[in-house]
Amino acid sequence: MRPEDILVPTPSGVCCKPGGFHIDPTHPVDKALITHGHADHARPGHGSVLATAETLEIMRLRYGEDFAGSSQVIKYGEVLKLGDTTVSYHPAGHVLGSAQIKVERKGLRIVASGDYKDVPDPTCLPFELVPCDVFITEATFGLPVFRHHDADGEVAKLLASVELFPERAHLVGAYSLGKAQRVMALLRAAGYDKTIYLHGAMEKITAYYQFSGIDLGNVELVKGHKKSDLAGTITICPPSAMTDVWSRRFPDPVAAFASGWMRVRARARQRGISLPLVISDHADWDGLVKTISATGCSEVWVTHGQEDALVHWAQSRGMKARPLDIVGYGDEDDSDGVAPGPAEGAEA
Amino acid sequence: MNRFAELLDRIAYEPGRNNKIRLVADYLRKTEDPDRGYALAALTGALTFRNAKAGMIRALIAERVDPHLFELSYDYVGDLSETVALMWPVDESKRANRTPTVTDVVETLSTLGKAELPAQMTRWLDALDENGRWALLKLVTGSMRIGVSARLAKTAAASLGDKAPDEVEIIWPGLEPPYLELFAWLEGRGDKPLNLDPAPFRPAMLAHALEEPDLASLNAAEFTAEWKWDGIRVQAVCGNDEDGKPVTRLYSRTGEDISKSFPDLLPSLRLPAAIDGELLILREGRVQSFNVLQQRLNRKSVTPKLTSEFPIHMRAYDLLSLDGTDMRDVPFEERRARLDAFIKKLNDPRIDISSLVLFETWDQLIAARADPAQGGAGLDAEAVEGVMLKRRDSVYSPGRPKGPWWKWKRDPMIIDAVLMYAQRGHGKRSSFYSDYTFGVWNAEDALVPVGKAYFGFTDEELKEIDKFVRRNTVNKYGPVREVTHNAEVGLVLEVAFEGLQRSSRHKSGVAMRFPRISRLRWDKPPRDADRLETLEKMLARSDKVPA
């Protein structure tokens, strides 16, 4: 049996005919298996959705109660029989509730890993290595120049800047699902115990993280605070807000941005960032190649990002490798258009 | 190296000058000797390593990574040092337990032969992280380009001891990396270092700008006037070293030693003195426009062809020292007389004195400024940038004291142009559309861009333009917005500028010098804005500078 007999890549996502479902489809389908809550992977309007409880809750927060015809919770490690296949979800370490989906049929194992990272994150379960025959990987940071290092050092950089410029406000651009909460948790872990301020677009997701038992300390909306009171403070906001009229409420703000893209100077300069923080929720190059090797797979499918380099690397290691040309997956960090409100749409 | 790398990383992104100064000062305060001294040397451009070239770096990485992955990466990143720093493969288990310090790098490189360099670079690259490798490569290849001038770094150093930057500037030429005695003085642990340099820089005296109404409060009899030439303000210094040999140096207004760029002028500075003056290009005795002088600036090598095509000249304004005697406390009128005598004695075709503009009443000076050709500047009138007023009794005091000296520039050229595109600014202005591309009407009644300006307006006006841009956007290209600009609807900007130049890089064929927004013409419909032919006429006039 060939892997393509189980999963077929189509322009709108990976389709499993024998199981009767799609994984992270970019268009409405009858049955969708969703890896995590970022809007480019989790879209509204499917007939039924199977996902972790956290992912379903995040979809509900963003799209409202009727985000899908019906929904079903699956626990990490639980095995479900769907049509002619068995399916299980495993932690991906990307954001709260994120999962890799393992699909198995007649002994052939395919893992669709969604977005993942193999480094610790205080706001979600660690990545679980799932041995498989075919590994479907992202390649957001699929170039050897992307090396993320430890996030603690980046947070130390932020705190040193807050200390050096006590009369200025620090704005940290961060994607509102996952990155924002991770930055807050890292600040707490580094001993920062003052109030962390929030842009309104992050309120609901952050409250959900706190409700799920993740301690983020004292967090307040920045709205209503006087300019002078914001000197020496840290505010987390969607990246686009930093160049928005909204940012004028802060005293001489320092523009920081927490993203893997900040590794490359031209990227940071292009956005007018003065304090780039290399903090990523995606695996870096070393993480990608280490993970692919460790799964023991003989074949790699690369979904989105810098496919060329990763495919070249896998082939040079004797694996079969191919890019999947799926339209519509992007990187949530890389976009600009965050409009506050339920359908943030920032991920596209 | 790690702390230095962090500093470089941070200042490379920081747009504000004062913030940069604070970052550098913070580093200097928290870093030990001699590391901070070598870092200061690197920031002020006092270090050069001849053997570390981009080619060697490329060869090092080629041995270590897959060439296809390197090409993809380099293509993505766009900068060789950065690509190498990021993708340098490191075996974490073998990483050295000690990272090299700035001192290690500087001291080793100063003695290391070319053949040993690649192996040494490899050891350092292995021991550092991404940022450290980037800083190392920037340091050794001498391509820092992080937006820090020597002046800024010295200002930061001065702030350690609450000293004026000029105090550091005065003693700087006598100091050597790692500047131990400088830091000892700044931190109150030692005496002020003496400048033993036989040809030291003396901080320049600058003038405040003057507007015509200001004249009413000034007494014409107390002032002299001279032409303000459109060149480069410099200080030429000649002194004798311990062995009695002459040492000659040419400094920029901020104290940077620019002697190497003007070897053709140095032999003319052969008598002990310090002269303040202006660099100009003279052809057959006629001053050329600033556009011509620009050909001599920022050149890597100064060829005989360059020096003969663009013969350098110095026009002297002031005398700061003569035969080892400081003249700065002598009144200007007397300094000027001594300068005149000195220039006569020097008798060199490359150096002359800036002639005075004779006047008894302000009205006479107003007339001379309005028409320098008739006012005494003759055929050089187009190279006159305005007039300088100096109190006859003024001593030469560094900085910009208010009262003794005034600069009164000629009126700028002005056109009315239409706002076409606006780009978001940086730093404090990152939420404002603050960089404006404006155009004028061409023969086909279409608007063609003729320039870009990002200052000249008040904060209040910036808010108004920003609002206009946001409400009248027709297209977005990343940080740039195209705004409505047709004959009926659009924003007319009055743009002031200092000169025009032909340019093949601009669609309109002209480039402006020093353009700024001088007024917002909300009252004016775009159709009444200026036309390209107006600029062409202005250009034809400025081309008439005698050659």
XYZ file of C-alpha atoms in Angstrom, chain A residues 116-119 140-154 182 259-264 277-288 333, chain B residues 86 130:
41
model
C 5.015 22.192 16.196
C 8.054 23.039 18.261
C 10.385 20.792 20.190
C 11.377 23.216 22.950
C 7.930 27.874 8.420
C 11.541 28.249 9.511
C 12.964 25.724 7.075
C 16.290 27.431 6.387
C 19.516 26.797 8.300
C 19.672 30.490 9.248
C 16.713 30.088 11.563
C 18.070 29.154 14.934
C 15.904 30.290 17.763
C 18.087 29.697 20.791
C 16.522 29.904 24.229
C 13.590 32.215 24.762
C 14.757 33.063 28.310
C 17.674 35.065 26.936
C 15.324 37.076 24.757
C 3.944 32.403 26.309
C 8.779 36.120 16.549
C 11.089 33.645 14.891
C 11.263 36.045 11.960
C 13.207 38.451 14.141
C 16.252 36.242 13.623
C 16.812 37.947 10.289
C 12.907 39.116 20.329
C 13.616 35.755 18.736
C 10.830 33.753 20.345
C 9.070 31.279 18.115
C 6.279 28.746 18.475
C 7.604 26.855 15.466
C 10.550 24.494 15.375
C 13.726 26.104 14.090
C 15.930 24.458 11.449
C 17.756 22.314 13.975
C 14.431 21.333 15.527
C 12.927 20.380 12.174
C 3.427 35.709 12.986
C 23.349 32.387 11.571
C 24.629 33.693 16.494
